[in-house]
Amino acid sequence: AGGLNRYMMDLGVGLYLYSKNVFFGISADDLTRDFVSFGNGTPNFNTQIHYTATAGWKILVSENITLTPAVLVKYMSPAPLSIEGTVQVEYKGWLWAGVSYRHTDAVIGMIGCNINQKFKFGYSCDFNISRLNKYSSGGHELVLGIMLGR
């Protein structure tokens, strides 16, 4: 009762270019920061623009197996630059598994499958390797992906 509400508008843009064997993407989120807001109250945070870039390439190992090394770079001031490297192996275009390393932060294991041309399902688990591992045992993520225009 008597609480204050404030709604912030967020705007993000990105570009994702890909071919059969190579991909590259860049994006920026929280572009409006606190510029556009609705309602009453004072937010207790100072939003910053988040920048992300990713790139990778698919390597045909055999008729049934592909290997996809990739890199993900994230930046948000004043936090340090976050760099993550991933290697994913895919079997017959439907079953995949991979491992990622987020510099000085975590090792991530992942597994999943492409259910059909429109849907994919995945699971990943982060294992903290930073000083935060005393307070966090990592995280789990389930993903149901919908692939449009594929």
PDB file of C-alpha atoms in Angstrom:
ATOM      1  CA  ALA A   1       0.000   0.000   0.000  1.00  0.00           C
ATOM      2  CA  GLY A   2       1.285   3.413  -0.919  1.00  0.00           C
ATOM      3  CA  GLY A   3       4.212   1.974  -2.943  1.00  0.00           C
ATOM      4  CA  LEU A   4       5.794   3.824  -5.825  1.00  0.00           C
ATOM      5  CA  ASN A   5       6.030   2.325  -9.296  1.00  0.00           C
ATOM      6  CA  ARG A   6       8.440   3.303 -12.012  1.00  0.00           C
ATOM      7  CA  TYR A   7       8.744   1.608 -15.402  1.00  0.00           C
ATOM      8  CA  MET A   8      11.863   1.951 -17.527  1.00  0.00           C
ATOM      9  CA  MET A   9      11.974   1.478 -21.280  1.00  0.00           C
ATOM     10  CA  ASP A  10      14.873  -0.578 -22.593  1.00  0.00           C
ATOM     11  CA  LEU A  11      16.189  -0.602 -26.142  1.00  0.00           C
ATOM     12  CA  GLY A  12      18.747  -2.974 -27.608  1.00  0.00           C
ATOM     13  CA  VAL A  13      20.109  -3.428 -31.116  1.00  0.00           C
ATOM     14  CA  GLY A  14      22.218  -6.091 -32.721  1.00  0.00           C
ATOM     15  CA  LEU A  15      23.512  -7.524 -35.948  1.00  0.00           C
ATOM     16  CA  TYR A  16      24.065 -11.239 -36.538  1.00  0.00           C
ATOM     17  CA  LEU A  17      25.712 -12.419 -39.755  1.00  0.00           C
ATOM     18  CA  TYR A  18      26.080 -16.100 -40.516  1.00  0.00           C
ATOM     19  CA  SER A  19      26.722 -18.588 -43.281  1.00  0.00           C
ATOM     20  CA  LYS A  20      26.801 -22.360 -43.261  1.00  0.00           C
ATOM     21  CA  ASN A  21      30.200 -22.426 -41.492  1.00  0.00           C
ATOM     22  CA  VAL A  22      30.898 -18.969 -39.977  1.00  0.00           C
ATOM     23  CA  PHE A  23      29.025 -16.559 -37.705  1.00  0.00           C
ATOM     24  CA  PHE A  24      29.611 -13.095 -36.238  1.00  0.00           C
ATOM     25  CA  GLY A  25      27.396 -10.937 -34.075  1.00  0.00           C
ATOM     26  CA  ILE A  26      27.460  -7.654 -32.191  1.00  0.00           C
ATOM     27  CA  SER A  27      24.850  -6.089 -29.924  1.00  0.00           C
ATOM     28  CA  ALA A  28      24.236  -3.324 -27.412  1.00  0.00           C
ATOM     29  CA  ASP A  29      21.535  -3.409 -24.708  1.00  0.00           C
ATOM     30  CA  ASP A  30      20.136  -0.831 -22.285  1.00  0.00           C
ATOM     31  CA  LEU A  31      20.678   1.934 -24.839  1.00  0.00           C
ATOM     32  CA  THR A  32      18.037   4.216 -23.302  1.00  0.00           C
ATOM     33  CA  ARG A  33      19.602   3.875 -19.811  1.00  0.00           C
ATOM     34  CA  ASP A  34      17.326   5.959 -17.530  1.00  0.00           C
ATOM     35  CA  PHE A  35      16.400   8.434 -20.269  1.00  0.00           C
ATOM     36  CA  VAL A  36      12.840   7.167 -20.802  1.00  0.00           C
ATOM     37  CA  SER A  37      10.749   6.248 -17.757  1.00  0.00           C
ATOM     38  CA  PHE A  38       7.109   6.156 -16.753  1.00  0.00           C
ATOM     39  CA  GLY A  39       5.398   6.443 -13.362  1.00  0.00           C
ATOM     40  CA  ASN A  40       6.498   7.638  -9.956  1.00  0.00           C
ATOM     41  CA  GLY A  41       9.440   6.772  -7.777  1.00  0.00           C
ATOM     42  CA  THR A  42      13.186   6.706  -7.959  1.00  0.00           C
ATOM     43  CA  PRO A  43      14.986   3.633  -9.282  1.00  0.00           C
ATOM     44  CA  ASN A  44      17.757   2.332  -7.064  1.00  0.00           C
ATOM     45  CA  PHE A  45      20.084   1.416  -9.905  1.00  0.00           C
ATOM     46  CA  ASN A  46      22.168   3.126 -12.567  1.00  0.00           C
ATOM     47  CA  THR A  47      21.811   1.198 -15.821  1.00  0.00           C
ATOM     48  CA  GLN A  48      24.801   0.948 -18.112  1.00  0.00           C
ATOM     49  CA  ILE A  49      25.012  -0.005 -21.781  1.00  0.00           C
ATOM     50  CA  HIS A  50      25.945  -3.671 -22.270  1.00  0.00           C
ATOM     51  CA  TYR A  51      28.091  -4.490 -25.326  1.00  0.00           C
ATOM     52  CA  THR A  52      28.439  -8.032 -26.696  1.00  0.00           C
ATOM     53  CA  ALA A  53      30.365  -9.540 -29.623  1.00  0.00           C
ATOM     54  CA  THR A  54      30.554 -13.168 -30.728  1.00  0.00           C
ATOM     55  CA  ALA A  55      32.233 -15.082 -33.539  1.00  0.00           C
ATOM     56  CA  GLY A  56      32.838 -18.710 -34.460  1.00  0.00           C
ATOM     57  CA  TRP A  57      33.254 -21.193 -37.239  1.00  0.00           C
ATOM     58  CA  LYS A  58      32.096 -24.744 -37.898  1.00  0.00           C
ATOM     59  CA  ILE A  59      34.788 -27.274 -38.860  1.00  0.00           C
ATOM     60  CA  LEU A  60      33.827 -30.527 -40.577  1.00  0.00           C
ATOM     61  CA  VAL A  61      35.743 -33.278 -38.752  1.00  0.00           C
ATOM     62  CA  SER A  62      34.040 -36.210 -40.480  1.00  0.00           C
ATOM     63  CA  GLU A  63      30.828 -36.912 -42.358  1.00  0.00           C
ATOM     64  CA  ASN A  64      28.896 -37.060 -39.051  1.00  0.00           C
ATOM     65  CA  ILE A  65      30.877 -34.787 -36.700  1.00  0.00           C
ATOM     66  CA  THR A  66      31.435 -31.022 -36.672  1.00  0.00           C
ATOM     67  CA  LEU A  67      33.500 -28.981 -34.248  1.00  0.00           C
ATOM     68  CA  THR A  68      32.579 -25.335 -33.554  1.00  0.00           C
ATOM     69  CA  PRO A  69      35.051 -23.140 -31.676  1.00  0.00           C
ATOM     70  CA  ALA A  70      33.654 -19.725 -30.730  1.00  0.00           C
ATOM     71  CA  VAL A  71      34.402 -16.648 -28.652  1.00  0.00           C
ATOM     72  CA  LEU A  72      32.052 -14.335 -26.738  1.00  0.00           C
ATOM     73  CA  VAL A  73      33.170 -10.922 -25.455  1.00  0.00           C
ATOM     74  CA  LYS A  74      30.998  -8.813 -23.115  1.00  0.00           C
ATOM     75  CA  TYR A  75      31.596  -5.350 -21.695  1.00  0.00           C
ATOM     76  CA  MET A  76      29.686  -3.083 -19.334  1.00  0.00           C
ATOM     77  CA  SER A  77      31.394  -0.174 -17.586  1.00  0.00           C
ATOM     78  CA  PRO A  78      32.784  -0.224 -14.898  1.00  0.00           C
ATOM     79  CA  ALA A  79      32.960  -4.060 -14.858  1.00  0.00           C
ATOM     80  CA  PRO A  80      36.019  -5.694 -16.435  1.00  0.00           C
ATOM     81  CA  LEU A  81      35.861  -7.161 -19.930  1.00  0.00           C
ATOM     82  CA  SER A  82      34.407 -10.705 -19.923  1.00  0.00           C
ATOM     83  CA  ILE A  83      35.885 -13.161 -22.437  1.00  0.00           C
ATOM     84  CA  GLU A  84      34.487 -16.653 -22.960  1.00  0.00           C
ATOM     85  CA  GLY A  85      35.780 -19.372 -25.271  1.00  0.00           C
ATOM     86  CA  THR A  86      33.632 -22.338 -26.304  1.00  0.00           C
ATOM     87  CA  VAL A  87      34.169 -25.579 -28.179  1.00  0.00           C
ATOM     88  CA  GLN A  88      31.087 -27.512 -29.230  1.00  0.00           C
ATOM     89  CA  VAL A  89      30.954 -30.872 -31.002  1.00  0.00           C
ATOM     90  CA  GLU A  90      27.845 -31.894 -32.946  1.00  0.00           C
ATOM     91  CA  TYR A  91      26.875 -35.374 -34.098  1.00  0.00           C
ATOM     92  CA  LYS A  92      24.786 -35.784 -37.269  1.00  0.00           C
ATOM     93  CA  GLY A  93      23.402 -32.250 -36.947  1.00  0.00           C
ATOM     94  CA  TRP A  94      21.144 -33.051 -34.009  1.00  0.00           C
ATOM     95  CA  LEU A  95      23.053 -34.040 -30.834  1.00  0.00           C
ATOM     96  CA  TRP A  96      25.635 -31.665 -29.381  1.00  0.00           C
ATOM     97  CA  ALA A  97      27.854 -31.153 -26.333  1.00  0.00           C
ATOM     98  CA  GLY A  98      30.367 -28.519 -25.417  1.00  0.00           C
ATOM     99  CA  VAL A  99      32.546 -26.826 -22.859  1.00  0.00           C
ATOM    100  CA  SER A 100      33.181 -23.131 -22.238  1.00  0.00           C
ATOM    101  CA  TYR A 101      35.708 -21.233 -20.194  1.00  0.00           C
ATOM    102  CA  ARG A 102      34.818 -17.767 -18.902  1.00  0.00           C
ATOM    103  CA  HIS A 103      38.141 -16.082 -18.038  1.00  0.00           C
ATOM    104  CA  THR A 104      38.846 -16.186 -14.275  1.00  0.00           C
ATOM    105  CA  ASP A 105      35.183 -16.926 -13.540  1.00  0.00           C
ATOM    106  CA  ALA A 106      33.686 -20.270 -14.587  1.00  0.00           C
ATOM    107  CA  VAL A 107      33.842 -23.483 -16.564  1.00  0.00           C
ATOM    108  CA  ILE A 108      30.573 -24.376 -18.280  1.00  0.00           C
ATOM    109  CA  GLY A 109      29.445 -27.785 -19.495  1.00  0.00           C
ATOM    110  CA  MET A 110      26.549 -28.078 -21.935  1.00  0.00           C
ATOM    111  CA  ILE A 111      24.582 -30.716 -23.799  1.00  0.00           C
ATOM    112  CA  GLY A 112      21.552 -30.618 -26.043  1.00  0.00           C
ATOM    113  CA  CYS A 113      19.777 -31.679 -29.187  1.00  0.00           C
ATOM    114  CA  ASN A 114      17.990 -30.201 -32.147  1.00  0.00           C
ATOM    115  CA  ILE A 115      14.520 -31.713 -31.753  1.00  0.00           C
ATOM    116  CA  ASN A 116      13.574 -30.790 -35.326  1.00  0.00           C
ATOM    117  CA  GLN A 117      14.086 -27.859 -37.747  1.00  0.00           C
ATOM    118  CA  LYS A 118      12.161 -25.469 -35.454  1.00  0.00           C
ATOM    119  CA  PHE A 119      13.059 -26.471 -31.881  1.00  0.00           C
ATOM    120  CA  LYS A 120      16.214 -27.170 -29.899  1.00  0.00           C
ATOM    121  CA  PHE A 121      16.644 -28.126 -26.255  1.00  0.00           C
ATOM    122  CA  GLY A 122      19.723 -27.675 -24.090  1.00  0.00           C
ATOM    123  CA  TYR A 123      21.082 -27.865 -20.571  1.00  0.00           C
ATOM    124  CA  SER A 124      24.154 -26.165 -19.155  1.00  0.00           C
ATOM    125  CA  CYS A 125      25.864 -26.016 -15.783  1.00  0.00           C
ATOM    126  CA  ASP A 126      28.308 -23.333 -14.601  1.00  0.00           C
ATOM    127  CA  PHE A 127      31.081 -24.332 -12.215  1.00  0.00           C
ATOM    128  CA  ASN A 128      32.470 -21.297 -10.407  1.00  0.00           C
ATOM    129  CA  ILE A 129      36.281 -21.103 -10.294  1.00  0.00           C
ATOM    130  CA  SER A 130      36.551 -17.549  -8.943  1.00  0.00           C
ATOM    131  CA  ARG A 131      36.630 -16.499  -5.290  1.00  0.00           C
ATOM    132  CA  LEU A 132      32.811 -16.586  -5.429  1.00  0.00           C
ATOM    133  CA  ASN A 133      32.923 -20.399  -5.388  1.00  0.00           C
ATOM    134  CA  LYS A 134      32.871 -20.135  -1.591  1.00  0.00           C
ATOM    135  CA  TYR A 135      29.403 -18.570  -1.840  1.00  0.00           C
ATOM    136  CA  SER A 136      27.965 -20.050  -5.042  1.00  0.00           C
ATOM    137  CA  SER A 137      28.115 -23.588  -6.362  1.00  0.00           C
ATOM    138  CA  GLY A 138      27.323 -22.412  -9.897  1.00  0.00           C
ATOM    139  CA  GLY A 139      24.143 -22.309 -11.893  1.00  0.00           C
ATOM    140  CA  HIS A 140      21.957 -24.528 -14.036  1.00  0.00           C
ATOM    141  CA  GLU A 141      20.123 -23.480 -17.191  1.00  0.00           C
ATOM    142  CA  LEU A 142      17.502 -25.189 -19.343  1.00  0.00           C
ATOM    143  CA  VAL A 143      16.846 -23.722 -22.785  1.00  0.00           C
ATOM    144  CA  LEU A 144      14.089 -24.355 -25.290  1.00  0.00           C
ATOM    145  CA  GLY A 145      15.087 -22.594 -28.504  1.00  0.00           C
ATOM    146  CA  ILE A 146      12.740 -21.697 -31.325  1.00  0.00           C
ATOM    147  CA  MET A 147      14.512 -21.279 -34.665  1.00  0.00           C
ATOM    148  CA  LEU A 148      12.663 -18.948 -37.014  1.00  0.00           C
ATOM    149  CA  GLY A 149      13.294 -18.767 -40.748  1.00  0.00           C
ATOM    150  CA  ARG A 150      15.570 -21.772 -40.741  1.00  0.00           C
TER     151      ARG A 150
END
